[in-house]
Coordinates of C-alpha atoms (C1' of nucleotides) in Angstrom, one line a residue:
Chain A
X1 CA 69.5 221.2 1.8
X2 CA 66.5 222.7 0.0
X3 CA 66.0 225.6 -2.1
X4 CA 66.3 229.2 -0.9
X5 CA 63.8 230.8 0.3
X6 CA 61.8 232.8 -2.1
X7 CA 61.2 236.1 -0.3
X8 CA 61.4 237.3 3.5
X9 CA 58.0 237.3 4.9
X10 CA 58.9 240.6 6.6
X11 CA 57.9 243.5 4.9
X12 CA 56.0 241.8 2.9
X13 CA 52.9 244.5 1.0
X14 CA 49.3 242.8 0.6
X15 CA 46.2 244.4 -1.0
X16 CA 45.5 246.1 -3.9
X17 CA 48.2 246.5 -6.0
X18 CA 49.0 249.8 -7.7
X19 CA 49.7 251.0 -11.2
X20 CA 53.5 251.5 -10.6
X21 CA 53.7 248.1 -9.1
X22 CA 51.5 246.8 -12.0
X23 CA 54.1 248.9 -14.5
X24 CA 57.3 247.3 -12.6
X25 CA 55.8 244.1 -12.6
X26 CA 54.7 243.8 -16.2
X27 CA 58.3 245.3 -17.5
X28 CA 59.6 242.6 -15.4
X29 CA 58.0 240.3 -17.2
X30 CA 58.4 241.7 -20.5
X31 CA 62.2 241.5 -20.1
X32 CA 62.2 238.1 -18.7
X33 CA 58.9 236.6 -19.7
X34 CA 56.3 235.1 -17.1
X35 CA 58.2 232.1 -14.9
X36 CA 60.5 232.2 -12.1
X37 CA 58.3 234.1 -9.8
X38 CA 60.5 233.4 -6.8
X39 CA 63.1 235.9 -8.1
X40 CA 60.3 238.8 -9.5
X41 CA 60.0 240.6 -5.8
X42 CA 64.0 240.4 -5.7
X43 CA 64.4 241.6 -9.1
X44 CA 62.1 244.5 -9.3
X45 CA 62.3 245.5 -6.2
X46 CA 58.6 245.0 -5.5
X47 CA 57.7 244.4 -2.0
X48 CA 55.3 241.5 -2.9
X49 CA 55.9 238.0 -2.2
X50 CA 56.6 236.1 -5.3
X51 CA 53.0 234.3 -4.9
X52 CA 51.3 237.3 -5.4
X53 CA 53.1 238.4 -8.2
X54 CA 51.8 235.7 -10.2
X55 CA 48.7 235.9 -8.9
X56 CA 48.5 239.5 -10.1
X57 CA 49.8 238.7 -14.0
X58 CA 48.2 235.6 -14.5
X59 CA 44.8 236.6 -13.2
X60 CA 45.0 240.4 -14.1
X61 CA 48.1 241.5 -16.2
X62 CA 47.8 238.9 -18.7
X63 CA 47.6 239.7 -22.2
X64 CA 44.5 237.9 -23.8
X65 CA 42.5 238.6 -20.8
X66 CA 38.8 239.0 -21.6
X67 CA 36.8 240.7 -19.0
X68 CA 33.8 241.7 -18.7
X69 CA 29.9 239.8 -19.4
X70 CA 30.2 236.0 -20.4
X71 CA 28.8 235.2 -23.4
X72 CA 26.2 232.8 -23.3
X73 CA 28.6 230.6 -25.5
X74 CA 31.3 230.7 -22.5
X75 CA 28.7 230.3 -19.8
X76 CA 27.4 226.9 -21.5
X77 CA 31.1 225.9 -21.3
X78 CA 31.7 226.9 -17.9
X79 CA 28.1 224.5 -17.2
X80 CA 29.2 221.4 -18.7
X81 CA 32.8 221.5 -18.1
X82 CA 32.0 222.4 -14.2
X83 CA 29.4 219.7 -14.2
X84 CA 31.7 217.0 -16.1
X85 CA 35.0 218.1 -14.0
X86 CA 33.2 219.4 -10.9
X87 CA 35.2 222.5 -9.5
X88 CA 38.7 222.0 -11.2
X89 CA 38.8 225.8 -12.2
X90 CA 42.0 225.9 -13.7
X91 CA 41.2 223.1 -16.2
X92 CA 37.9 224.5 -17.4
X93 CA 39.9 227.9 -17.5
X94 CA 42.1 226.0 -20.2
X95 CA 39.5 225.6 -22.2
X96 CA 38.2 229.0 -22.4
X97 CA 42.0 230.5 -22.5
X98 CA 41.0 234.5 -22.2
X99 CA 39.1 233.6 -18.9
X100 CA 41.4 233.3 -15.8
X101 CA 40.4 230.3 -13.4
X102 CA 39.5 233.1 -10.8
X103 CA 37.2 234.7 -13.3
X104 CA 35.3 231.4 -13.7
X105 CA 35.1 230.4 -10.3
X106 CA 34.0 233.7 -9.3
X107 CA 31.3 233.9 -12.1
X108 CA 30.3 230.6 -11.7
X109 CA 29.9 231.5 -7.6
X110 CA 27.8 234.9 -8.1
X111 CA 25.9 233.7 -10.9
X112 CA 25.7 230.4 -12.4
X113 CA 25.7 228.1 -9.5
X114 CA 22.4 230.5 -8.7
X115 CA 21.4 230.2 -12.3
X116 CA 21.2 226.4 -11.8
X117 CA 19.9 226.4 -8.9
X118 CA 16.7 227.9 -10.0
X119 CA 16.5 225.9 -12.8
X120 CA 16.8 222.6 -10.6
X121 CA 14.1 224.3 -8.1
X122 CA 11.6 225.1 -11.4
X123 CA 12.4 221.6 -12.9
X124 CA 11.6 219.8 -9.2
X125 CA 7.8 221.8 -9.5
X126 CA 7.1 221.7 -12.8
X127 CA 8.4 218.5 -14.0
X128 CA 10.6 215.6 -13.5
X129 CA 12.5 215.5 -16.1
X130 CA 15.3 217.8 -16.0
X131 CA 17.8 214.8 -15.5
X132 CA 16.9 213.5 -18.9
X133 CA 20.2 212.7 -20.2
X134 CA 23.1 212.9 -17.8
X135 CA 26.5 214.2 -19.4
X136 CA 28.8 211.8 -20.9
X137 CA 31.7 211.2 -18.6
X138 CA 30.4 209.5 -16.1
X139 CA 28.7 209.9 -12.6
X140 CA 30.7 212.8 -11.4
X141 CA 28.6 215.3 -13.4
X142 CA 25.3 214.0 -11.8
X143 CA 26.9 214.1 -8.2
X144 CA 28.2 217.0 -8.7
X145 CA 24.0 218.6 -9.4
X146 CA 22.9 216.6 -6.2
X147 CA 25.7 218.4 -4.6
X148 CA 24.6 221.8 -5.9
X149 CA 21.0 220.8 -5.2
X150 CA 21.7 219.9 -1.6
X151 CA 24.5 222.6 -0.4
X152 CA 22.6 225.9 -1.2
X153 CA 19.9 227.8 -0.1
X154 CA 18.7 229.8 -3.7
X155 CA 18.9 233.3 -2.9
X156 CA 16.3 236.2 -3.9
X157 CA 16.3 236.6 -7.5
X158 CA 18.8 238.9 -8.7
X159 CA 18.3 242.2 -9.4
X160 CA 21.2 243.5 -10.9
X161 CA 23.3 241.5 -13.2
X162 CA 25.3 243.8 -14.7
X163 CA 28.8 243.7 -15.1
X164 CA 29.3 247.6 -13.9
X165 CA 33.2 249.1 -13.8
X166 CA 34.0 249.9 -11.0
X167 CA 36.1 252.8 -10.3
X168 CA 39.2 252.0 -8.5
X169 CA 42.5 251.4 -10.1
X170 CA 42.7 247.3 -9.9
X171 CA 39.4 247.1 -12.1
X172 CA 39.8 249.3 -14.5
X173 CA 40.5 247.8 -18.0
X174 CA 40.9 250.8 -19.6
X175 CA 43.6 251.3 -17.5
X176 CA 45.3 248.2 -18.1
X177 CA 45.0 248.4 -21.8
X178 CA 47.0 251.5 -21.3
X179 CA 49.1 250.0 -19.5
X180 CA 50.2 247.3 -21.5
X181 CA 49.5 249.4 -25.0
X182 CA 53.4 250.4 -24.7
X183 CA 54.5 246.4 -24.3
X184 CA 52.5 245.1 -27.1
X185 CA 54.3 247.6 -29.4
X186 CA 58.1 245.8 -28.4
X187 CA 57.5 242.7 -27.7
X188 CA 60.0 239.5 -26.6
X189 CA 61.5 237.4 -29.4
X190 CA 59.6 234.3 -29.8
X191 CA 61.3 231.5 -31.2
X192 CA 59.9 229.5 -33.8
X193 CA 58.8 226.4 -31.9
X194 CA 57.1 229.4 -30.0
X195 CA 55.7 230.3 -32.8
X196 CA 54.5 227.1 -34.4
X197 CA 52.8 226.3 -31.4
X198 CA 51.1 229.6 -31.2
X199 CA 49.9 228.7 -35.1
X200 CA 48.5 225.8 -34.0
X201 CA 46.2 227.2 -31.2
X202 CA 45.1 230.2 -32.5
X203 CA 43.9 227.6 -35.4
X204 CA 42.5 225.2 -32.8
X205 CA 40.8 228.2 -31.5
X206 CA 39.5 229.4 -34.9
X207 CA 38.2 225.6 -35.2
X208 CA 36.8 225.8 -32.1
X209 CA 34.6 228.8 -32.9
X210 CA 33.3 227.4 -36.7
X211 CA 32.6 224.3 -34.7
X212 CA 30.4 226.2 -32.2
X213 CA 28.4 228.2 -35.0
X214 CA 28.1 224.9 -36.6
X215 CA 25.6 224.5 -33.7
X216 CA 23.9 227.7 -34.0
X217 CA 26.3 229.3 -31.5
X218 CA 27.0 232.9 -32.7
X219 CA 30.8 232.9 -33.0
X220 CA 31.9 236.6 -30.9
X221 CA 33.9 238.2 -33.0
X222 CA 35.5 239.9 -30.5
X223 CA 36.7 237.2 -29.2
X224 CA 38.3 235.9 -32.3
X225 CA 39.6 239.7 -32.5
X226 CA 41.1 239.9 -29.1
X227 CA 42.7 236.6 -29.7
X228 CA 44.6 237.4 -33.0
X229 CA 45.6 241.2 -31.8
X230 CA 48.1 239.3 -29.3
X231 CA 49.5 237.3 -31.4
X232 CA 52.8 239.2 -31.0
X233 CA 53.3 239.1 -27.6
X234 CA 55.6 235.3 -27.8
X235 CA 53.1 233.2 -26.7
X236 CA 52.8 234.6 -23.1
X237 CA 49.7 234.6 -23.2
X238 CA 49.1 231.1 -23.9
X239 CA 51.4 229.8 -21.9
X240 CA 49.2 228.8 -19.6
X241 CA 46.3 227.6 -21.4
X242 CA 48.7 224.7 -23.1
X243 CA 50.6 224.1 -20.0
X244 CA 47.2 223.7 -18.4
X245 CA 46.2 221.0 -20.5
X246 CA 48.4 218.7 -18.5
X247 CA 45.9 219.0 -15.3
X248 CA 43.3 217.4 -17.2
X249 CA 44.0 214.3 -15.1
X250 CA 40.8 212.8 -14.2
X251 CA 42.4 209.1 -13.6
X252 CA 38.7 207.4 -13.4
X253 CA 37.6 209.0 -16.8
X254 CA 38.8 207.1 -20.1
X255 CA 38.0 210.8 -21.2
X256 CA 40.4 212.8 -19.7
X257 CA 42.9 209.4 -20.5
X258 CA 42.4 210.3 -23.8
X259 CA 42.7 214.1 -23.7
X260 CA 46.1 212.8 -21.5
X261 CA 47.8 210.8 -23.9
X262 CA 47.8 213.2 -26.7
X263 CA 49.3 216.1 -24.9
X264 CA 51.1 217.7 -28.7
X265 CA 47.9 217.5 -30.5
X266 CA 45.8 220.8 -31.2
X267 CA 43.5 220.5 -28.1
X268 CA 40.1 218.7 -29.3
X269 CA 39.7 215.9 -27.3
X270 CA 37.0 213.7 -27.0
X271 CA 35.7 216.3 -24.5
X272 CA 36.4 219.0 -26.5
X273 CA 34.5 217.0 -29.1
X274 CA 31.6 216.5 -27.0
X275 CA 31.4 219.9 -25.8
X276 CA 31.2 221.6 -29.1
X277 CA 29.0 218.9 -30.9
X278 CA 26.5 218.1 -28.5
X279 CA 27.2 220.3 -25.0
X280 CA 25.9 223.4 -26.5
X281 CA 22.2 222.6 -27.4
X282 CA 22.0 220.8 -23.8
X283 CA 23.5 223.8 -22.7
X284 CA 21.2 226.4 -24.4
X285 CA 18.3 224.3 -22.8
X286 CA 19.8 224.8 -19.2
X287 CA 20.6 228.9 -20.0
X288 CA 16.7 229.1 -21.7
X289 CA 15.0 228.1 -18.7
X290 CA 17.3 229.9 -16.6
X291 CA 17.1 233.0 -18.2
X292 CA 13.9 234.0 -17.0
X293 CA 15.6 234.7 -13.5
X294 CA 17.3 237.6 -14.9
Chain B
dA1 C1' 19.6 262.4 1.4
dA2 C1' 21.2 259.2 4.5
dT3 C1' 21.7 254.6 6.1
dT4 C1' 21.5 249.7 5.6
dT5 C1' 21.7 245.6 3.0
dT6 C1' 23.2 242.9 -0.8
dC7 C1' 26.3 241.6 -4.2
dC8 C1' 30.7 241.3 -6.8
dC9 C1' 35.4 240.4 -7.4
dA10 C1' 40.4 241.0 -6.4
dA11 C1' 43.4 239.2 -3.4
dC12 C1' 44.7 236.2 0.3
dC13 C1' 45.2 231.6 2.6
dG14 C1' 46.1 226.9 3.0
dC15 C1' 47.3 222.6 1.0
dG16 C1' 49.0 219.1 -2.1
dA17 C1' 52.2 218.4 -5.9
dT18 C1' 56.5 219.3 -7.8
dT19 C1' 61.2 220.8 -7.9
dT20 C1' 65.8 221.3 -6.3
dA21 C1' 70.0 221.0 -3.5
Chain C
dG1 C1' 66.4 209.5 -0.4
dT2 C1' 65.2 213.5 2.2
dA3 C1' 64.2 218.1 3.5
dA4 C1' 62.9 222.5 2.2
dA5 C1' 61.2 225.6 -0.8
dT6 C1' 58.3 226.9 -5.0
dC7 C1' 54.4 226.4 -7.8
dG8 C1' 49.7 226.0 -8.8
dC9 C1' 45.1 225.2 -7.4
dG10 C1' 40.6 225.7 -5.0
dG11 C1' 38.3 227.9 -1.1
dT12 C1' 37.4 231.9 1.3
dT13 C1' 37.2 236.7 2.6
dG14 C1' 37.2 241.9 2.9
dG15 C1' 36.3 246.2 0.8
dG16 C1' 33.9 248.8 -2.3
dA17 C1' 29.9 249.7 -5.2
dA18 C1' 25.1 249.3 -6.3
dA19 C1' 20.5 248.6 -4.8
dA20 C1' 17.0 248.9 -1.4
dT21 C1' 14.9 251.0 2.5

DNA sequence: AATTTTCCCAACCGCGATTTA
DNA sequence: GTAAATCGCGGTTGGGAAAAT
């Protein structure tokens, strides 16, 4: 026979979820670390199915969660990746670890995807030669633009563009850095192999960044900030940024082969490499022109 | 000031891959 | 090997907030 089932579907709660079920959930978690969802609604007594438990943490409760505006940066990632790995969220999310996949795809749907748009539209009646050089990688990344060229209908321009807070409970940050304030203070054990591997991305990270403002790419420092204040927590919250890497199965790209076969090393790939030495300027071409929308 | 329209995003749904008994 | 369940991902939607009328 099969596994047990996770969780009745009777009963079941769905919508927003509240602070207390946000508190049991993430002392759950703190207690037993992130994993095993199937036994979270059981254990804490939460009346969520075990899918939506994860949902909630890894897209929400997460420690190492950046909200907020993109920085122009993380946007130029979010182009190039989407265009060289067309709409695998969760593996562009591995690259830029403090954005969740949902984040990405949602700010890639709202905004960049428009942003794009625009800038194919002004490039078809001005000039010609916005296809100049396509990405490395193969033909994906040019289907991928025909496909974005063909499937939408560009929208009014925009006239708000601000990330505003809104005021109910699930998107309030402030509340959730409250929330998880008291958990960073105890957190889990990590072991050392834990530890080492932490080491080596936060380092990979910190490359990452002095590569970028090799290119004239301002380095946030918040970021960097926000990434070393959770360096405590075990390695939850990387978790699934390195487990991640193993979806970055493209089998026709000799790229992704590459980024494959090397699953231990500190993540710059050939990819990575491409990204950071030559992505950005291309990048900061595509953002330039499309800036004037907003 | 009230109503309508537009936009954003958290959460849900469905499906394929993976795991387990 | 097979069946049944979980896991993880991408697509979609509904509700609330902001902007427009």
């Amino acid at each position: 026979m099969g596994r047990p089932p996770c969780c009745d579907k009777v009963g079941i709660k769905k919508g927003p979820w509240t602070p207390e079920e946000d508190i049991i959930l993430v002392s759950y978690i703190q207690e037993h670390g992130p994993g095993n969802w199937r036994s979270v609604p059981t254990s804490t007594g939460l009346m969520r199915c075990s899918k939506s438990c994860r949902l909630r943490w890894t897209n929400y409760l997460r420690p190492g969660i950046k909200r907020g505006n993109f920085t122009q940066h993380e946007e130029g990632m979010i182009i190039h990746l989407q265009a060289l790995l067309g709409n695998r969220w969760a593996a562009i999310a591995s690259y830029l670890p403090q954005r969740t996949d949902n984040d990405i795809k949602n700010y890639w749907n709202t905004h960049l995807k428009k942003k794009i748009n625009k800038h194919h539209i002004d490039g078809h009646m001005t000039s010609s030669d916005h296809s100049a050089t396509p990405p490395r990688g193969g033909g994906d990344a040019t289907a991928e633009a025909r496909n974005l060229e063909t499937n939408t209908v560009r929208p009014p321009a925009l006239p708000r563009f601000t990330h505003s807070t809104p005021s109910t409970y699930a998107s309030s940050t402030e509340n959730i850095s409250r929330l998880l304030e008291g958990w960073m203070r105890s957190p889990p054990k990590a072991d050392t192999t834990t530890q080492k591997l932490q080491q080596q991305q936060q380092q990979s990270i910190i490359f990452h960044n002095n590569s970028a403002s090799s290119n004239n790419v301002p380095i946030p420092q918040e970021e960097l900030e926000l990434l070393l204040s959770f360096e405590n927590l075990g390695g939850i919250g990387w978790e699934k940024a390195s487990a991640d890497t193993s979806l970055h199965r493209t089998p026709s790209s000799a790229i992704a082969d590459e980024y494959e076969t090397k699953p231990q090393q500190p993540p710059l790939s050939l990819l990575e490499k491409w990204l950071l030495d030559e992505a950005t300027g291309q990048a900061e071409g595509l953002m330039e022109l499309s800036d004037a929308v907003f």
